[in-house]
N, CA and C atoms as an extended XYZ file, in Angstrom:
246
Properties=species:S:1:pos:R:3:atomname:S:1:resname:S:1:resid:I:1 pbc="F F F"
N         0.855       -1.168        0.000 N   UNK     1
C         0.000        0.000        0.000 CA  UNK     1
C         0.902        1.231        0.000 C   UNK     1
N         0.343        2.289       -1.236 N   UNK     2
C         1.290        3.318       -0.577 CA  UNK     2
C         0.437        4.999       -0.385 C   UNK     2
N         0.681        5.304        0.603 N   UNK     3
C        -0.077        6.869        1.250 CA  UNK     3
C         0.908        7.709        0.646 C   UNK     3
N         0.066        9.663        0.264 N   UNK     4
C         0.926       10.367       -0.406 CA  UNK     4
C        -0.462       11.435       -0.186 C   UNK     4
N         0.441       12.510        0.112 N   UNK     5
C        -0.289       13.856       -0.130 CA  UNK     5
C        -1.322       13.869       -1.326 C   UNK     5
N        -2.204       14.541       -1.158 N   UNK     6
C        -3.629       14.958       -2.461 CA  UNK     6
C        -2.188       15.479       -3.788 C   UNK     6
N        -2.822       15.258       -4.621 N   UNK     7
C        -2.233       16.720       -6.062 CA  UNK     7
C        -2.726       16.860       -7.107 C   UNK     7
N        -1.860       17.690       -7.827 N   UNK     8
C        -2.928       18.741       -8.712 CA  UNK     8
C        -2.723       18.180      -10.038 C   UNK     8
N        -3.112       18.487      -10.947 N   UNK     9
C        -2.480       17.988      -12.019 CA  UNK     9
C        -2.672       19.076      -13.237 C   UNK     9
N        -1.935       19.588      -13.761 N   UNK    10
C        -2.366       20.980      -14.688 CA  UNK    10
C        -1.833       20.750      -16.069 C   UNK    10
N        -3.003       20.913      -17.164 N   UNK    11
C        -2.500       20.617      -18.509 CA  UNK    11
C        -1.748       21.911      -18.873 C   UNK    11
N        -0.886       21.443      -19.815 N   UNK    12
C         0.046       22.471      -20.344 CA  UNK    12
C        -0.576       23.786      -20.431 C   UNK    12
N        -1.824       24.090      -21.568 N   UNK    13
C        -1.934       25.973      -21.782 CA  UNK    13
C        -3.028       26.200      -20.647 C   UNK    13
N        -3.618       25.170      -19.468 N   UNK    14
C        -3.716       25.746      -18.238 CA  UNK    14
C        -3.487       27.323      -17.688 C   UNK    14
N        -4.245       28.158      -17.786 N   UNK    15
C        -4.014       29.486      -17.133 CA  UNK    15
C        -4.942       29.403      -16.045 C   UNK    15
N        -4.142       29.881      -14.755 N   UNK    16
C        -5.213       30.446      -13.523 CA  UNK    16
C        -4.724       31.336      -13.004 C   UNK    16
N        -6.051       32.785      -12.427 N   UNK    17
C        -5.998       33.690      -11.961 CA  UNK    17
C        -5.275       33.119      -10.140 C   UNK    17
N        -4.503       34.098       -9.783 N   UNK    18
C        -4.453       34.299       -8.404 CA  UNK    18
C        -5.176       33.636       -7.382 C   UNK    18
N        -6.335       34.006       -7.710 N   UNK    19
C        -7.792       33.760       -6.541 CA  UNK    19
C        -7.916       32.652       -6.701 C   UNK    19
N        -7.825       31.676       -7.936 N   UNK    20
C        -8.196       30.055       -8.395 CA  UNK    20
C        -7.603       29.395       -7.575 C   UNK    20
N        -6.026       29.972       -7.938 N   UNK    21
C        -4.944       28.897       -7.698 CA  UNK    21
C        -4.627       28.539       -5.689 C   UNK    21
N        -5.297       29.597       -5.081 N   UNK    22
C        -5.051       30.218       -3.815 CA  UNK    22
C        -6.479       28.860       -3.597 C   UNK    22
N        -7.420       29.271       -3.825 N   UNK    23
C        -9.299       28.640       -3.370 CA  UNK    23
C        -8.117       26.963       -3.877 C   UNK    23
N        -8.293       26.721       -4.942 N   UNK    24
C        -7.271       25.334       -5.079 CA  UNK    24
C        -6.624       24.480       -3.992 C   UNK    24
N        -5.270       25.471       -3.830 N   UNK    25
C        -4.689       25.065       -2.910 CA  UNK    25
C        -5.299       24.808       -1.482 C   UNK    25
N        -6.374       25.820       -1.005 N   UNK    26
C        -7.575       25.833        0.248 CA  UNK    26
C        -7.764       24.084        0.049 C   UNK    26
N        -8.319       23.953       -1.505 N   UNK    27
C        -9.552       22.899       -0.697 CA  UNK    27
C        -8.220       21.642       -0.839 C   UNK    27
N        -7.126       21.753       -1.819 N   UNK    28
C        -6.487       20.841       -1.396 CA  UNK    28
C        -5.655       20.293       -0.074 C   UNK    28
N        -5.755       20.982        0.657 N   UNK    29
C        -5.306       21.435        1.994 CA  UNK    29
C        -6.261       20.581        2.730 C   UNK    29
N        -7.110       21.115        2.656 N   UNK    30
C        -9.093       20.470        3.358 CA  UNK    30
C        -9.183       18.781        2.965 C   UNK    30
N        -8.788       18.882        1.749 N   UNK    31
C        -8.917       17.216        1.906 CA  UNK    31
C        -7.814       16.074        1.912 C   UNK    31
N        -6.545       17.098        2.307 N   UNK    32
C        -5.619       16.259        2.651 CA  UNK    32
C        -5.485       16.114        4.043 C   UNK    32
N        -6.696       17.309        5.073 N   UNK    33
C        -6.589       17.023        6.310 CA  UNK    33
C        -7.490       16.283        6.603 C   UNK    33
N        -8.652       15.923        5.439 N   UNK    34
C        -9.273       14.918        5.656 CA  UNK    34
C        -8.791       13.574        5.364 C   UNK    34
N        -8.361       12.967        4.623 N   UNK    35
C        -7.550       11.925        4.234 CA  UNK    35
C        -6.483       11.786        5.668 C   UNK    35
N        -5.871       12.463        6.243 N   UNK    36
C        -4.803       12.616        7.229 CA  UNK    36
C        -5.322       12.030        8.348 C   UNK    36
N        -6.908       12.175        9.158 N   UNK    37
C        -7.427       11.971       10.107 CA  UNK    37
C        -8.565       11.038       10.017 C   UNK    37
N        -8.260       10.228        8.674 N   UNK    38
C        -9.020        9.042        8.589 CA  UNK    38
C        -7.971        8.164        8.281 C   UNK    38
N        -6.841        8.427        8.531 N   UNK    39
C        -5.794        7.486        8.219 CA  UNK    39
C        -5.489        7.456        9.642 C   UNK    39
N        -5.251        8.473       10.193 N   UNK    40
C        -4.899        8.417       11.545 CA  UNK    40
C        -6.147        7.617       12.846 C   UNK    40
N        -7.323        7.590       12.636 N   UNK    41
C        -8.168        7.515       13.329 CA  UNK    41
C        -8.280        5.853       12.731 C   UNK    41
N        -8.094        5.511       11.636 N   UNK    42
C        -8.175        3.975       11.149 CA  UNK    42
C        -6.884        3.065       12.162 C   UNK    42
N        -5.797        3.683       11.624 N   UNK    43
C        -4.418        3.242       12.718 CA  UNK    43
C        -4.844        2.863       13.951 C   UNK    43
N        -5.601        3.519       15.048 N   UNK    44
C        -6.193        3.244       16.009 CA  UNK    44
C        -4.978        3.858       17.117 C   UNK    44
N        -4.138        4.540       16.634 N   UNK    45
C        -3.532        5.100       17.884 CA  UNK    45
C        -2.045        4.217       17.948 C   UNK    45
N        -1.850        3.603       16.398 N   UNK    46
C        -0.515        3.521       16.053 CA  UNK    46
C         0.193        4.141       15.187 C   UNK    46
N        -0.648        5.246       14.340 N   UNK    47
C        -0.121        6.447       14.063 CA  UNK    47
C        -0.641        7.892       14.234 C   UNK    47
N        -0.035        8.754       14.585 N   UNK    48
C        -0.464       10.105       15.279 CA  UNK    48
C        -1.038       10.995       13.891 C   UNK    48
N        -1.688       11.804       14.229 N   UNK    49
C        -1.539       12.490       12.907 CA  UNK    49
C        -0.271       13.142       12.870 C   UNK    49
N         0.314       13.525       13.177 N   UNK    50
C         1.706       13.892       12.420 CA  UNK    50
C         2.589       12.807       12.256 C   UNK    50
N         2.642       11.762       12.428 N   UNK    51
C         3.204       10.166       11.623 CA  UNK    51
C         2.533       10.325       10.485 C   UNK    51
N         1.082       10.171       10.048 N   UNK    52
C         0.454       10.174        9.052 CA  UNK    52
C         1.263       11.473        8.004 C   UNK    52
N         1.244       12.430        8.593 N   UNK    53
C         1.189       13.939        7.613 CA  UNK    53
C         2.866       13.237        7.309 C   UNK    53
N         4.043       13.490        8.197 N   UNK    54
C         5.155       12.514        7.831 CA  UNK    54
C         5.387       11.843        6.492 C   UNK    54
N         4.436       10.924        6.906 N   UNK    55
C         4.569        9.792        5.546 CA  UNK    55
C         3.871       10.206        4.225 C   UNK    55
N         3.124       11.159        4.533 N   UNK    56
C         2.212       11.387        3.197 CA  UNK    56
C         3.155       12.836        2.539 C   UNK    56
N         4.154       13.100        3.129 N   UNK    57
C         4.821       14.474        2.589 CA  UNK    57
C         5.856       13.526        1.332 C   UNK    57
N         6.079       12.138        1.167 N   UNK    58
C         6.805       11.650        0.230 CA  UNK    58
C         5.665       10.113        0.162 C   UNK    58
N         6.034        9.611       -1.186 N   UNK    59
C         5.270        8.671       -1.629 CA  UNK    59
C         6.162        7.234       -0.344 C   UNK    59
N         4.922        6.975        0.310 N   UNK    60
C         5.331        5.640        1.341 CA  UNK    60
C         5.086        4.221        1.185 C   UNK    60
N         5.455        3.752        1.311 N   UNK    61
C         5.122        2.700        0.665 CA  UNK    61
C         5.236        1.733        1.880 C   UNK    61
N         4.212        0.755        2.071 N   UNK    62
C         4.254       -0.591        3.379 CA  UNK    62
C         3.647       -1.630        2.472 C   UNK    62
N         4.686       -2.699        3.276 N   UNK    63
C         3.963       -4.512        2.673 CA  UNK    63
C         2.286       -4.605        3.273 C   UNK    63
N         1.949       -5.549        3.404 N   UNK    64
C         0.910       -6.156        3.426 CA  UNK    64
C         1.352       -5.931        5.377 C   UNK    64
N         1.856       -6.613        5.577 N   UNK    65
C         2.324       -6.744        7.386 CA  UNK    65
C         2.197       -5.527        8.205 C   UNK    65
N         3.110       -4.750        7.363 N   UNK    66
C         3.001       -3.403        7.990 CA  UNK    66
C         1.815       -2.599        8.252 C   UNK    66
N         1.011       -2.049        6.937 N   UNK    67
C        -0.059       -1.976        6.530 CA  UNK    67
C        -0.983       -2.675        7.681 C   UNK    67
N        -1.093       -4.348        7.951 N   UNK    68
C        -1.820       -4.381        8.837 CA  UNK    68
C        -1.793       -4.012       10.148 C   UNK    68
N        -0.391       -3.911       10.594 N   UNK    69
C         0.165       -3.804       12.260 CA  UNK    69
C         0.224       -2.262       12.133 C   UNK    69
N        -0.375       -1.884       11.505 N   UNK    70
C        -0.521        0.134       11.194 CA  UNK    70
C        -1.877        0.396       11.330 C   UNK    70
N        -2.756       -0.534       10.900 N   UNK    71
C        -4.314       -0.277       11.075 CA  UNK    71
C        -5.125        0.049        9.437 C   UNK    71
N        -3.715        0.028        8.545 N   UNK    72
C        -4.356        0.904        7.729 CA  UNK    72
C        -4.557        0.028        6.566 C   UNK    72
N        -4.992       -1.356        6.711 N   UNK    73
C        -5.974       -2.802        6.340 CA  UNK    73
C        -6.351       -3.589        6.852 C   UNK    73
N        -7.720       -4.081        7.272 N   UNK    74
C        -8.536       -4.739        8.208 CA  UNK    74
C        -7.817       -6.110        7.906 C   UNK    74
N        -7.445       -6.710        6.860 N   UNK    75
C        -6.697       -8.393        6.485 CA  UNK    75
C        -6.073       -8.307        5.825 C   UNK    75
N        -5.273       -9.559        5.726 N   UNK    76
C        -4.337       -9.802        4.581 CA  UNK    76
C        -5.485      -11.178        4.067 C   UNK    76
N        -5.391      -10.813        2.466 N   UNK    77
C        -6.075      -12.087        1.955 CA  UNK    77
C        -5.230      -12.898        1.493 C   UNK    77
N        -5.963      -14.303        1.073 N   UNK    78
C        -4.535      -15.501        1.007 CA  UNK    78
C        -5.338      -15.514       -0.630 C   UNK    78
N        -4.062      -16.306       -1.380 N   UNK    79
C        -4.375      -16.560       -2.787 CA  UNK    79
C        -3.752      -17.878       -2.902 C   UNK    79
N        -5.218      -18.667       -3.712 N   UNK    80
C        -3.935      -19.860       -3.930 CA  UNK    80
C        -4.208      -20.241       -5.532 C   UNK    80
N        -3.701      -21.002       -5.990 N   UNK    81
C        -4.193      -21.815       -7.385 CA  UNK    81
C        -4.751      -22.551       -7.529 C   UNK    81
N        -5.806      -23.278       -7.998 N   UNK    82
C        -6.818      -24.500       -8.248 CA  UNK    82
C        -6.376      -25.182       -9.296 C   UNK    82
């Protein structure tokens, strides 16, 4: 699994006024503090929100193990072949 800050994505002849790019950045802000405190509140109090904000400032990456002993996947599923 891997956690990472919200982002933007802007096509090349993309123009934005001041006020856009500012309201933008607002709500991207808003739902990276939402994403932040449902990651944190899933963990159960094995990661803080600032562990969370931490890991989401660079692309993170956890196995399956970690991920579970983090809170942040209810199982690991098994796969087999028939």
């Amino acid at each position: 699994i891997m956690i990472h800050q919200g982002k933007i994505f802007m096509s090349g002849e993309a123009q934005f006024k001041a006020h856009e790019m500012l309201e933008c950045a607002d709500d991207l802000k808003e739902s990276n503090d939402r994403y932040y405190n449902v990651l944190a509140s899933a963990s159960k109090g094995k990661m803080s929100y600032a562990d969370v904000v931490r890991a989401c400032k660079k692309d993170t990456y956890y196995d399956c193990k970690q991920a579970l002993e983090l809170g942040l996947i209810d199982e690991i599923a098994s796969y087999s072949k028939k």
